[in-house]
Structure formats: C-alpha cells, structure tokens
Coordinates of N, CA and C and ligand atoms in Angstrom, one line a residue:
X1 N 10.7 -22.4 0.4 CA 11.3 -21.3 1.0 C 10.6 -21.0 2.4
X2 N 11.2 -20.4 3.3 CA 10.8 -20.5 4.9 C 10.5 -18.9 5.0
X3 N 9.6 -19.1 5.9 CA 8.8 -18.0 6.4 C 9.7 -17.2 6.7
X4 N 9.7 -15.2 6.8 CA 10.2 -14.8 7.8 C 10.5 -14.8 8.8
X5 N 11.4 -14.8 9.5 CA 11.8 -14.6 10.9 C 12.3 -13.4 11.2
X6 N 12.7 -13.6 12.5 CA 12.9 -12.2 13.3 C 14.1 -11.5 12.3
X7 N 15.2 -12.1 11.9 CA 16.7 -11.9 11.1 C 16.4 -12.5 9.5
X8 N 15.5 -12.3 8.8 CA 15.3 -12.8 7.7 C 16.9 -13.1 6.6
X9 N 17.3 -14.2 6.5 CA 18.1 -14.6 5.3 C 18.0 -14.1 3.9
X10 N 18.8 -12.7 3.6 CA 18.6 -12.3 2.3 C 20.0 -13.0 1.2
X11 N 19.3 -13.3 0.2 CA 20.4 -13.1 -1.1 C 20.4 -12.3 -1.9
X12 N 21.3 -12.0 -2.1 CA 21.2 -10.6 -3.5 C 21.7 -11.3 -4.6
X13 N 21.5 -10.9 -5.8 CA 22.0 -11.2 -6.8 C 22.5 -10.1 -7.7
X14 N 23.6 -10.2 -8.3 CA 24.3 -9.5 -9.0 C 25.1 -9.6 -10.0
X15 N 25.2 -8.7 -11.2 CA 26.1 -8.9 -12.8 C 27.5 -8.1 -12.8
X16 N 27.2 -7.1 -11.8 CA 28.0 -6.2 -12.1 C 29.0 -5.1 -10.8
X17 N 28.9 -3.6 -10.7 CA 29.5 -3.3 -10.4 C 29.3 -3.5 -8.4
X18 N 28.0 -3.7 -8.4 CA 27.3 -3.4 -6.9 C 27.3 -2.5 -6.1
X19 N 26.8 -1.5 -7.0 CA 26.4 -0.3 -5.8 C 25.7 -0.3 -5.2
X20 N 24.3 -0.9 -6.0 CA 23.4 -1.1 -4.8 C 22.9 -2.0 -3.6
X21 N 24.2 -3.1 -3.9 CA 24.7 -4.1 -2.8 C 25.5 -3.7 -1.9
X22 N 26.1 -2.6 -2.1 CA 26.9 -1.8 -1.2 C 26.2 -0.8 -0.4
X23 N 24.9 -0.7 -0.8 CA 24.2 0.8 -0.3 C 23.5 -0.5 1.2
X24 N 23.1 -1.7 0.4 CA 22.4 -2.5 0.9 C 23.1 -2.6 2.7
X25 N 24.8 -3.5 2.0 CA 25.5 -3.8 3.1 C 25.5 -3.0 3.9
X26 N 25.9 -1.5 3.8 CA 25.8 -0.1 4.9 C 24.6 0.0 5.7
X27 N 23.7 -0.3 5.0 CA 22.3 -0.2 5.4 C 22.3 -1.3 6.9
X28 N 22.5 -2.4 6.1 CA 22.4 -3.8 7.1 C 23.4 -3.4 8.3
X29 N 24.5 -2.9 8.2 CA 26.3 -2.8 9.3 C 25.6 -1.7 10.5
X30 N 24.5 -0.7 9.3 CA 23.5 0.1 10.7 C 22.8 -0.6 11.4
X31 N 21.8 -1.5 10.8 CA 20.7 -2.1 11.6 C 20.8 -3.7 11.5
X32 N 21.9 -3.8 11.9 CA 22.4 -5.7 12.3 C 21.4 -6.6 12.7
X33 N 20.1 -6.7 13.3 CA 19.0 -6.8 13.5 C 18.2 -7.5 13.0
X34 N 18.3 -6.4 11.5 CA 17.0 -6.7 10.6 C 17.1 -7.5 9.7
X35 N 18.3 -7.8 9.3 CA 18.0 -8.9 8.2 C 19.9 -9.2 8.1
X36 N 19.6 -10.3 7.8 CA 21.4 -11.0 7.3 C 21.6 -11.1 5.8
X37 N 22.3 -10.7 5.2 CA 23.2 -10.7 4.0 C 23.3 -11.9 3.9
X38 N 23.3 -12.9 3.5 CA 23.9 -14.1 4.2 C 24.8 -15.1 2.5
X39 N 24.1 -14.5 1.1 CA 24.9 -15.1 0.4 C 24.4 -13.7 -0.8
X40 N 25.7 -13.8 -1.7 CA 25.9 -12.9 -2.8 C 26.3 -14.0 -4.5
X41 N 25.1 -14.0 -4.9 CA 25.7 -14.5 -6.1 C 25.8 -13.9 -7.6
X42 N 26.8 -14.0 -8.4 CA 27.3 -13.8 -9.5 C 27.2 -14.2 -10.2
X43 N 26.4 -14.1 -12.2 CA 26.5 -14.9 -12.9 C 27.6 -14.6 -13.3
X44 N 28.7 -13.8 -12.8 CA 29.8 -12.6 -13.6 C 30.8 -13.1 -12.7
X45 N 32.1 -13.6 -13.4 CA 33.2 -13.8 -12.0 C 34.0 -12.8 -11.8
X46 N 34.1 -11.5 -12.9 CA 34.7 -10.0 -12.3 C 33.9 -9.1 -11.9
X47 N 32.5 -9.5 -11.6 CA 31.9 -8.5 -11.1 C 32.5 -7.8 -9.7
X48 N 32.6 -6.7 -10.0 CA 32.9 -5.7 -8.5 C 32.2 -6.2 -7.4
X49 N 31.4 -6.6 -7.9 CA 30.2 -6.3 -6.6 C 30.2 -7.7 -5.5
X50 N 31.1 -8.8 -6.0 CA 31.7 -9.7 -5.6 C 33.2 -9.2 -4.4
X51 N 33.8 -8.6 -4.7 CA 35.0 -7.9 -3.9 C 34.3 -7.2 -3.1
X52 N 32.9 -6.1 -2.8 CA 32.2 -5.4 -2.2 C 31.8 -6.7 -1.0
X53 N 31.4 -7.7 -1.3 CA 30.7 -8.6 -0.4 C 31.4 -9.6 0.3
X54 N 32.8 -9.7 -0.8 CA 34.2 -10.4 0.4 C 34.6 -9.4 1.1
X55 N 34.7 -8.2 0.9 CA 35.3 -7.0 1.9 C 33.8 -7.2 2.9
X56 N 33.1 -7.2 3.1 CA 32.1 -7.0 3.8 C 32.1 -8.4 4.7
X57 N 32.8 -9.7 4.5 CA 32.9 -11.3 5.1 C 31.4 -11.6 4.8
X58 N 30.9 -11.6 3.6 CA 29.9 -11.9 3.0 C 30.3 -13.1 2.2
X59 N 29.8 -14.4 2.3 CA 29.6 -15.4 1.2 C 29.6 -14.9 0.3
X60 N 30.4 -15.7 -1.1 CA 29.7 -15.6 -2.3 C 29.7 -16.4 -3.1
X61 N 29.6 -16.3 -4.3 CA 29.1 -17.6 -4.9 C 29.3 -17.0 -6.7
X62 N 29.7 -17.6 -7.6 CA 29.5 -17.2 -8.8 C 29.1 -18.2 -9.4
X63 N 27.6 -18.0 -10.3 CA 27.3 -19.1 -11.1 C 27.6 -18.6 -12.5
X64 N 28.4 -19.4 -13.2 CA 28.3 -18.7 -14.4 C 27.4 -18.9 -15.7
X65 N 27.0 -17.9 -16.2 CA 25.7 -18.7 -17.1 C 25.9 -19.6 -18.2
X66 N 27.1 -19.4 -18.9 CA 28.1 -19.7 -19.6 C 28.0 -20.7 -19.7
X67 N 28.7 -21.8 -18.8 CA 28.6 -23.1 -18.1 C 27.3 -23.9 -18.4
X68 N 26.0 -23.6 -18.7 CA 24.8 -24.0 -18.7 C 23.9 -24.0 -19.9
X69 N 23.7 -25.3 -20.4 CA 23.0 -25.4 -21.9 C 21.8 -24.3 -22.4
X70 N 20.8 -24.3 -20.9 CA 19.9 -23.1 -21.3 C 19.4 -22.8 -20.2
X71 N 18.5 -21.6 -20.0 CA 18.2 -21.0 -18.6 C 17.9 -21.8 -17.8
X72 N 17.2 -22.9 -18.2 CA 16.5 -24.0 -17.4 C 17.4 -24.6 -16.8
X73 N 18.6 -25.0 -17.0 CA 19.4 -24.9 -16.3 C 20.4 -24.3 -15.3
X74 N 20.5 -23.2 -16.1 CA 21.1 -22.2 -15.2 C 20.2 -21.6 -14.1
X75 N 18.7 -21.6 -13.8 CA 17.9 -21.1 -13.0 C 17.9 -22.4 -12.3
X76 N 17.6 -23.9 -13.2 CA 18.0 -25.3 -11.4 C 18.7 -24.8 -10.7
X77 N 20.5 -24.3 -10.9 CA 21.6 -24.3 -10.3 C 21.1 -23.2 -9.5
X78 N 20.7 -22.1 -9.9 CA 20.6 -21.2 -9.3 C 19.5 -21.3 -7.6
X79 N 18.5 -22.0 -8.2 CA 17.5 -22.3 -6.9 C 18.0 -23.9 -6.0
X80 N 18.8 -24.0 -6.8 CA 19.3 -25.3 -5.3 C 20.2 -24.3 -4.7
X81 N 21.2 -23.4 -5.2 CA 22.2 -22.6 -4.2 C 21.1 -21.7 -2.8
X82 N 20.3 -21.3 -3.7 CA 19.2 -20.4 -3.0 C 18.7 -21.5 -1.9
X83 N 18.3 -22.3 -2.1 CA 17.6 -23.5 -1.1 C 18.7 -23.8 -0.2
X84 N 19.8 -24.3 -0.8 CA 20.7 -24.7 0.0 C 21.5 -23.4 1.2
X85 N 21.4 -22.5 0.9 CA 21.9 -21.6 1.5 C 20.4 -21.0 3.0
X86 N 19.3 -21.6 2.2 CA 18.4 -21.2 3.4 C 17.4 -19.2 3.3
X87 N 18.0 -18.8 1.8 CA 17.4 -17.9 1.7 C 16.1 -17.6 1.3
X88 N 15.9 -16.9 2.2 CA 14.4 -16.8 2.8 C 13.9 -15.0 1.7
X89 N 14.7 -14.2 1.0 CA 14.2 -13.1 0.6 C 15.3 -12.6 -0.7
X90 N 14.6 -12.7 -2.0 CA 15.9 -12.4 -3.3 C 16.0 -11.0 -3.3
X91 N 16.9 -10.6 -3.5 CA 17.2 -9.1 -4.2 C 17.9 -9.2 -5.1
X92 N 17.4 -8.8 -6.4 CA 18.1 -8.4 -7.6 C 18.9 -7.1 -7.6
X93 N 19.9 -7.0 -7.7 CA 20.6 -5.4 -7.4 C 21.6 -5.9 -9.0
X94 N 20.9 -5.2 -9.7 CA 22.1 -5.4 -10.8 C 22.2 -6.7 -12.0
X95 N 21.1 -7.2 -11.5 CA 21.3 -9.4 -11.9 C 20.8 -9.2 -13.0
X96 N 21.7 -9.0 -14.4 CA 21.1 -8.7 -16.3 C 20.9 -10.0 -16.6
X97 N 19.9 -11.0 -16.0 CA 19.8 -12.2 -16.6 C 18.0 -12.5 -16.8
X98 N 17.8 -12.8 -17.9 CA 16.0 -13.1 -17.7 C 16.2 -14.5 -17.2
X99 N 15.1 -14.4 -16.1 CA 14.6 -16.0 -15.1 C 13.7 -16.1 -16.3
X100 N 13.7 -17.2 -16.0 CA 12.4 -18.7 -16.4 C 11.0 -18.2 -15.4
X101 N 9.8 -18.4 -16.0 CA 8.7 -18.5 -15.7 C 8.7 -19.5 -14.6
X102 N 9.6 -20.5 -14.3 CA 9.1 -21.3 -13.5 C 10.3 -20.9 -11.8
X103 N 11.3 -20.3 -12.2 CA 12.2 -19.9 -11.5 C 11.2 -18.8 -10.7
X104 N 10.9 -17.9 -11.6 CA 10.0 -16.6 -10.8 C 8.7 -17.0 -9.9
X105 N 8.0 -18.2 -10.9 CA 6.4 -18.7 -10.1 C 7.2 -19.4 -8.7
X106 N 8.4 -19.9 -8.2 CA 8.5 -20.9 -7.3 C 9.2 -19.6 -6.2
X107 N 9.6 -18.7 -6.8 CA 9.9 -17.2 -5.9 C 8.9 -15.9 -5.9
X108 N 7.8 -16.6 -6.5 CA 6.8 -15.3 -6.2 C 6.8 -14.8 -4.5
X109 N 6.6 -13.1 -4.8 CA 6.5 -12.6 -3.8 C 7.5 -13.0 -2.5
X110 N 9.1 -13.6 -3.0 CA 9.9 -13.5 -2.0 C 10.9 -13.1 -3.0
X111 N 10.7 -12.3 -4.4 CA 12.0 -11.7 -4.8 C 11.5 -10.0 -5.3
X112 N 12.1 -9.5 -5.2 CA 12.4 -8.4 -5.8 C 13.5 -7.6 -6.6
X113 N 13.1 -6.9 -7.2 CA 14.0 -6.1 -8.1 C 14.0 -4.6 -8.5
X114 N 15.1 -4.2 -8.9 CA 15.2 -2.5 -9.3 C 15.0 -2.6 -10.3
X115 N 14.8 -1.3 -11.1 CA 14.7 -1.0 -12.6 C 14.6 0.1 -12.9
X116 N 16.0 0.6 -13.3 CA 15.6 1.9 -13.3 C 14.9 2.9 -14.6
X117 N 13.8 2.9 -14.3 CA 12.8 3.5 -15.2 C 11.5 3.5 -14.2
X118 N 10.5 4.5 -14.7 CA 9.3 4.8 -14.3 C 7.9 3.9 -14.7
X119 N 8.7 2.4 -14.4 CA 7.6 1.3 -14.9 C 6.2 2.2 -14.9
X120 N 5.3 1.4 -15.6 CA 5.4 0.6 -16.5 C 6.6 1.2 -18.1
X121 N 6.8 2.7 -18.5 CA 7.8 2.9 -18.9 C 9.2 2.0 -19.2
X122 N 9.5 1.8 -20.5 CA 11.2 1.8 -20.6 C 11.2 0.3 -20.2
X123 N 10.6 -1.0 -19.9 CA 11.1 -1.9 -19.7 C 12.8 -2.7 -20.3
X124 N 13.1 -3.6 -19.6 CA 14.3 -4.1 -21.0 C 15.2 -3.1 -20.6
X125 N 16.3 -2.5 -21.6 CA 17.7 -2.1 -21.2 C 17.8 -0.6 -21.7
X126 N 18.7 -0.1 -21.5 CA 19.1 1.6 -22.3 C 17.8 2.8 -21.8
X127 N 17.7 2.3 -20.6 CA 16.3 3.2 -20.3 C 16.7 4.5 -20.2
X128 N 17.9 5.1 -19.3 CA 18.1 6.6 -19.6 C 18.0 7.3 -20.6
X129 N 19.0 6.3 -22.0 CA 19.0 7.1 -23.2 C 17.6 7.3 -24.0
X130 N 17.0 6.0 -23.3 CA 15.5 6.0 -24.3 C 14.7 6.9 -23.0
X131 N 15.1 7.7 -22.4 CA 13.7 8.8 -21.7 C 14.5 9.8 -22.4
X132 N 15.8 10.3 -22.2 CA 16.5 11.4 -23.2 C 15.8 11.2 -24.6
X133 N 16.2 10.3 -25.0 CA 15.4 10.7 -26.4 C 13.7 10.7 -26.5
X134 N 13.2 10.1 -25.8 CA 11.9 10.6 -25.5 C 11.3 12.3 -25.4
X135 N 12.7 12.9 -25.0 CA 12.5 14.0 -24.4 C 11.7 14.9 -23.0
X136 N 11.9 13.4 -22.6 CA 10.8 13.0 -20.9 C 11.2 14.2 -20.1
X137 N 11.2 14.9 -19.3 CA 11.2 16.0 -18.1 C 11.4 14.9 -16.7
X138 N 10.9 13.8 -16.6 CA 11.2 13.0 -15.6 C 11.8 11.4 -15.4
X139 N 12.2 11.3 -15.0 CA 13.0 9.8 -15.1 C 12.8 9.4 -13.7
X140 N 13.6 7.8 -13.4 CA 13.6 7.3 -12.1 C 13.8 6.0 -12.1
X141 N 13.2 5.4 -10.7 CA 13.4 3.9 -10.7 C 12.1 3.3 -10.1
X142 N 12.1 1.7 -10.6 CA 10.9 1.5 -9.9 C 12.0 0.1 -9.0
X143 N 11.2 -0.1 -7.8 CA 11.5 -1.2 -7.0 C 10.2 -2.3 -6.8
X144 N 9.8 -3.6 -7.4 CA 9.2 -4.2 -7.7 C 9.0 -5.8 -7.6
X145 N 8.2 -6.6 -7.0 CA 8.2 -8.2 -7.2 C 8.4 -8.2 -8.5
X146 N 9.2 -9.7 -8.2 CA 9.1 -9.9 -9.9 C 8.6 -11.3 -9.8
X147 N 7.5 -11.1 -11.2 CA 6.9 -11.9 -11.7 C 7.4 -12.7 -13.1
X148 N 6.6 -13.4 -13.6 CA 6.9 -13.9 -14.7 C 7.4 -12.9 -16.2
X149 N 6.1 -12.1 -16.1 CA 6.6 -10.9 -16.9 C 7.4 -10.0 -17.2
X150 N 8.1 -9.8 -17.5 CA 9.8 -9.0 -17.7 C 9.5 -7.7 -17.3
X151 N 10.1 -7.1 -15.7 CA 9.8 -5.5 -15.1 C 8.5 -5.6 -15.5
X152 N 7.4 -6.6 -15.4 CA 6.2 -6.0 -15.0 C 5.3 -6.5 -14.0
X153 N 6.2 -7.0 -12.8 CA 5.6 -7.3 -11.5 C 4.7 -5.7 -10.7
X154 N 4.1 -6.3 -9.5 CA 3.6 -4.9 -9.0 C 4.5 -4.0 -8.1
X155 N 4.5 -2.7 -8.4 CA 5.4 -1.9 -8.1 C 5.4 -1.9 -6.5
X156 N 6.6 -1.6 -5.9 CA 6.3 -1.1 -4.5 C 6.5 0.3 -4.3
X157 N 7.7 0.2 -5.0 CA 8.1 2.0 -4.4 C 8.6 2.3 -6.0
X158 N 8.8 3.6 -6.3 CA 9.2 4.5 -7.1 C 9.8 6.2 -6.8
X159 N 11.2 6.5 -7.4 CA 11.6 7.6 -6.9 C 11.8 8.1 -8.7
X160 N 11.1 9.5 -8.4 CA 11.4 10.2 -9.2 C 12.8 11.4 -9.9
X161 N 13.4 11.5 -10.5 CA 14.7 12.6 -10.9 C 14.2 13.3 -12.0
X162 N 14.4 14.9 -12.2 CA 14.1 15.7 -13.1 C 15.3 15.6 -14.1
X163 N 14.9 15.3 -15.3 CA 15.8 15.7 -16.5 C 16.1 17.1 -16.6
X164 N 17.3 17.4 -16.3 CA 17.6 19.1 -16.8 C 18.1 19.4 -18.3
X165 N 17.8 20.2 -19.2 CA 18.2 20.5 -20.2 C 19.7 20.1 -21.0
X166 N 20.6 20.0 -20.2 CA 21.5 19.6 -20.3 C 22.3 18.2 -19.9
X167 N 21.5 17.1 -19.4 CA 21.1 15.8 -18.9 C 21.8 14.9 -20.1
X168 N 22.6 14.1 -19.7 CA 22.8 13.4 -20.0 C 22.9 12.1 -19.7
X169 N 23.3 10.8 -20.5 CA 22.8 9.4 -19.9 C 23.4 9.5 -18.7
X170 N 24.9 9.6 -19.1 CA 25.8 9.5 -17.6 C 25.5 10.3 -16.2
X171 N 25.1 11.7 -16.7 CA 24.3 12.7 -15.7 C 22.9 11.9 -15.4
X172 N 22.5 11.3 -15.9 CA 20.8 10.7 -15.5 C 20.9 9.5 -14.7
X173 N 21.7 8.7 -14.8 CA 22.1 7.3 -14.6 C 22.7 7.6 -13.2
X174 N 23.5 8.7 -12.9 CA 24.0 8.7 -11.5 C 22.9 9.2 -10.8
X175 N 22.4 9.9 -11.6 CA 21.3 10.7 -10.2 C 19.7 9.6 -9.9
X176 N 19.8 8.4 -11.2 CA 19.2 7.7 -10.7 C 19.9 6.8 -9.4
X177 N 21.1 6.6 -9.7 CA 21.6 5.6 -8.7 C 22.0 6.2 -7.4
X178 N 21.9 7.7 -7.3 CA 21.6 7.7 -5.6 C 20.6 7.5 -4.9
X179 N 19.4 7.6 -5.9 CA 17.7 7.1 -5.4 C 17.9 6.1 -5.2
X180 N 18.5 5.1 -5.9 CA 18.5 3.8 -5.8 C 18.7 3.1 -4.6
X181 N 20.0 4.0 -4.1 CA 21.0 3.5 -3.2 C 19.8 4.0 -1.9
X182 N 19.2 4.8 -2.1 CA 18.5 5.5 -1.0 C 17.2 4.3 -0.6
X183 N 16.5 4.2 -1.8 CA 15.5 3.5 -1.6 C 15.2 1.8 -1.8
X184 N 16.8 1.2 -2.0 CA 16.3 0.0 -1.7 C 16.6 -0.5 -0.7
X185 N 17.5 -0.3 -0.1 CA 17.9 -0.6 1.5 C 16.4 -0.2 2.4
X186 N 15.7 0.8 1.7 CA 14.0 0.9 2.6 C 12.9 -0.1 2.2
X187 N 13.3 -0.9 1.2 CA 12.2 -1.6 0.9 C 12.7 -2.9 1.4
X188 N 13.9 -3.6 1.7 CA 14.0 -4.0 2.2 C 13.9 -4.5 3.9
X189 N 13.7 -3.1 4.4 CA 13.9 -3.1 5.8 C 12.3 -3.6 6.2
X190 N 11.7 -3.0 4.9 CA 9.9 -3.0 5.2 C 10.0 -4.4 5.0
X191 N 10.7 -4.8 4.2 CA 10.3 -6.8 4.2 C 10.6 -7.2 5.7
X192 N 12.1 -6.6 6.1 CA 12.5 -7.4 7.1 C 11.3 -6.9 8.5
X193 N 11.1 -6.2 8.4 CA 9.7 -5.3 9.1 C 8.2 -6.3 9.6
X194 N 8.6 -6.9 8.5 CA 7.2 -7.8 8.2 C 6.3 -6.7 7.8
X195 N 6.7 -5.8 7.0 CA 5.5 -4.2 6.4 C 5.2 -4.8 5.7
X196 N 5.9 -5.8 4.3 CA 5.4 -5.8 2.9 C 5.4 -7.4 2.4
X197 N 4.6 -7.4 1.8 CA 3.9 -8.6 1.1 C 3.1 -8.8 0.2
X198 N 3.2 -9.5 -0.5 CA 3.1 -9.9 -2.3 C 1.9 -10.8 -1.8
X199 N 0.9 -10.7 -2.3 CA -0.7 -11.2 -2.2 C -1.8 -11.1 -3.5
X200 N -2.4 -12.0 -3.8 CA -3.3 -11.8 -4.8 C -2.7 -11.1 -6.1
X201 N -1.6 -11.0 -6.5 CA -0.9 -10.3 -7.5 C -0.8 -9.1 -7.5
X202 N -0.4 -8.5 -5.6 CA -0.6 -6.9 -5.7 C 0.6 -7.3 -4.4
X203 N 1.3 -5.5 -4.7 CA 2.4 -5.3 -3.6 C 1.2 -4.9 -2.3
X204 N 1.8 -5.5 -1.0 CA 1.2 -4.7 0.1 C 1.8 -4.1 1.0
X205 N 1.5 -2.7 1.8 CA 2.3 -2.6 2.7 C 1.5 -2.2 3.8
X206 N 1.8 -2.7 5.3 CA 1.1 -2.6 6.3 C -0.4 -3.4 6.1
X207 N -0.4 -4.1 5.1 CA -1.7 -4.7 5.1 C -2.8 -3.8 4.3
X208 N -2.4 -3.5 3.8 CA -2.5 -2.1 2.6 C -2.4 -2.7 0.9
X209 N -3.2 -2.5 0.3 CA -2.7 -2.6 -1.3 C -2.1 -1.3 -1.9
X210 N -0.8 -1.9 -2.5 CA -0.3 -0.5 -3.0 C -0.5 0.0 -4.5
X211 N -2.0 0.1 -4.9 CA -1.9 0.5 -5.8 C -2.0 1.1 -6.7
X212 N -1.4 2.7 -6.5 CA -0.7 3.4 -7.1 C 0.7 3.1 -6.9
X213 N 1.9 3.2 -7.6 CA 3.1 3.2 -6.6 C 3.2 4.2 -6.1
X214 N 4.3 3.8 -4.4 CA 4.4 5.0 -3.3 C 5.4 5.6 -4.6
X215 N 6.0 6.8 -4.5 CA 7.0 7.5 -4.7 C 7.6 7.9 -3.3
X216 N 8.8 8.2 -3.6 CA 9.9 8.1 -2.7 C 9.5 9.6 -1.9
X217 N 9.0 10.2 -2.3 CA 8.7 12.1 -1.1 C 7.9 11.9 -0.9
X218 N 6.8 10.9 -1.0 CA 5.4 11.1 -0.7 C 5.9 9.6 0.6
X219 N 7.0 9.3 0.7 CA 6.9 8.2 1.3 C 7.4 8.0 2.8
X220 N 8.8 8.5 2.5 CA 9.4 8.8 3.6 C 9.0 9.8 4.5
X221 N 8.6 9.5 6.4 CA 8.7 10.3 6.9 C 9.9 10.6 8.2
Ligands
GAR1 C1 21.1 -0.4 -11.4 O1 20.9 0.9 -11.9 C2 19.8 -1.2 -11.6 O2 18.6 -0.4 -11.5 C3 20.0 -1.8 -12.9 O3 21.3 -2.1 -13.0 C4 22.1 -1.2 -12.2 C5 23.1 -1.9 -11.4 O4 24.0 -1.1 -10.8 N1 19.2 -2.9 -13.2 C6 18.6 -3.2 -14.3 O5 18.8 -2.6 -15.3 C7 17.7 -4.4 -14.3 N2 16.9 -4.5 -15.4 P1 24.9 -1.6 -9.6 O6 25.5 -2.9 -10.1 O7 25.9 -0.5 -9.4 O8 24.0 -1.9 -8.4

C-alpha cells in the first residue's frame, strides 16, 4: 500500500444501507481536495449504499461472500481489488464481515472502522438493545483501527448520546447515526490531514498518543 499523498485514495467498504458513506461523500463534494472516494465495495449486491456511490459517479464493485469457499478467500479477492484499485486508506462504514488476521495485519493502521458502542463495551452486534437492557444512561460510537481483534483496535474518536427514559433501539440507533455521520467524515479528514497515525499499537494524532479516546465535545473546535 502507498504512502499518503496530497489526495489520498480512499475505499470504503460496505453491507448495507450507507449512510455513513453518504455523510462521507457530502463531506468529500465540500473539500474536493482532501481525499478521493475513488472505489466502493460490496459484499451485498442490494445494498443501498451501492446506488448512493453510483449517484455520486463513484466506482463500485460488489464482491460477494457467497461466491467464496472461506474468508481466506474472500479477503484474497478482496485485497487484490484494493491493490489493484491503488487504495491508499480503508473505511469500513457498515462492512458486517469478520477479516482474517492476515487481511487486517497487511492493512494495519491504513483501515479503520465505526462501531457503534462505547468500546471497549458491546463488541459484536445488537449493541443498542444490549446498552438498553443494560440499563446504561449513555451510549455512542467508537471510530477505530482495526486490528486483528474483533472492535478492539485503538480508539481514535468516540461520541457520546444520552439514553432517555423512554429510548428505544430505534430511537438510540438514529441518534447514534447522526454522531456517526458527524464524526467520521472528521476522522477522515485528520487522515487526509496527515493528523493521524497508527504507530506502536496506538492511535496518534498530531504526533500525539491518543490514549484516552477523544470524545466528540471535548474534540471539536
Ligand atoms: C452503522 O451504525 C455502523 O456503526 C454499524 O453499521 C451501521 C451501518 O450503517 N457498524 C457495525 O455495526 C460494525 N460492527 P450505514 O450502512 O447506514 O452506514
């Protein structure tokens, strides 16, 4: 994989609806500049979030997992499209697939991913309903390298949402996903920035170890 440059080559990857490939695209149509979109891939051939990135004259690509005896295969396919495409920075927005240890070790510290939960909290799936029934007061999302370990790379950023009494998955789930939409198009920009970097097994930013994760009000100025 190739260094940064001034227009860093991003790929996203996606299963499903893409909103927060959509928050991404808006982000990028502002600051044309900082990083190119340059391919969208699918293990899902109805995913929405495919139509989001042809409406936008975005490449795309669907691999299906389907198609492939076992991950090890489906992650080759996956890292020759990545190579061959010249992508220089992964974004998981949505991608319900576990990588291979060796797919993640050959993209350390050039991919990242959402999750929405308050890592280390809730790893794995049904995170809203499992903080509701926790009876948690706060929820959120983390934005993270990913490493070998399943959502337990080093955090970069994290935004917080209050559970209100009356909270439900659907009510929790949306008000995570406008933080979402808020805060990964920022962590992005800090890659395309040259702000952030994956070193020694720690997120960095500005040459900084991040470790506490930022939260999103403590972050933004
Ligand atoms: C997002 O909420 C993201 O955090 C979650 O999937 C949703 C995708 O929404 N990711 C995971 O659960 C990964 N473990 P989108 O397709 O509308 O962007």
């Amino acid at each position: 994989m190739q260094k940064p440059h001034s227009t860093p080559r991003i790929g996203v990857l996606i299963s499903g609806s893409g909103s927060n490939l959509q928050a991404i695209i808006d982000h990028q149509k502002l600051h044309s500049n900082l990083y190119e979109i340059a391919l969208v891939i699918s293990n899902k051939a109805d995913a929405f979030g495919l139509v989001r990135a042809e409406n936008a004259n975005i490449p795309t690509m669907v691999i299906d997992h389907t198609q492939y005896n076992d991950r090890e295969a489906f992650d080759a396919k996956l890292q020759q499209t990545l190579e061959e495409a010249k992508i220089e920075f992964i974004v998981l927005a949505g991608f319900m697939r576990i990588l291979t240890r060796g797919f993640t070790q050959h993209f350390l510290g050039k991919m990242i991913n959402i999750h929405p939960s308050l890592l280390p909290k809730y790893t794995g799936l049904h995170t809203h309903q499992r903080a509701l029934d926790a009876g948690d007061k706060e929820h959120g999302l983390s934005i993270h390298f990913v490493t070998p370990e399943l959502d337990g790379g080093p955090v970069i950023l994290q935004a917080v949402v209050k559970i209100d009494p009356n909270e439900t998955e659907t009510s929790l789930r949306e008000k995570v996903h406008q933080q979402e939409h808020i805060t990964y198009p920022l962590v992005i920009e800090w890659f395309a920035l040259g702000r952030l970097s994956f070193k020694d097994n720690q997120a960095w930013l500005d040459q900084k170890i991040l470790k506490q994760p930022q939260v999103l009000s403590k972050t933004i100025s």
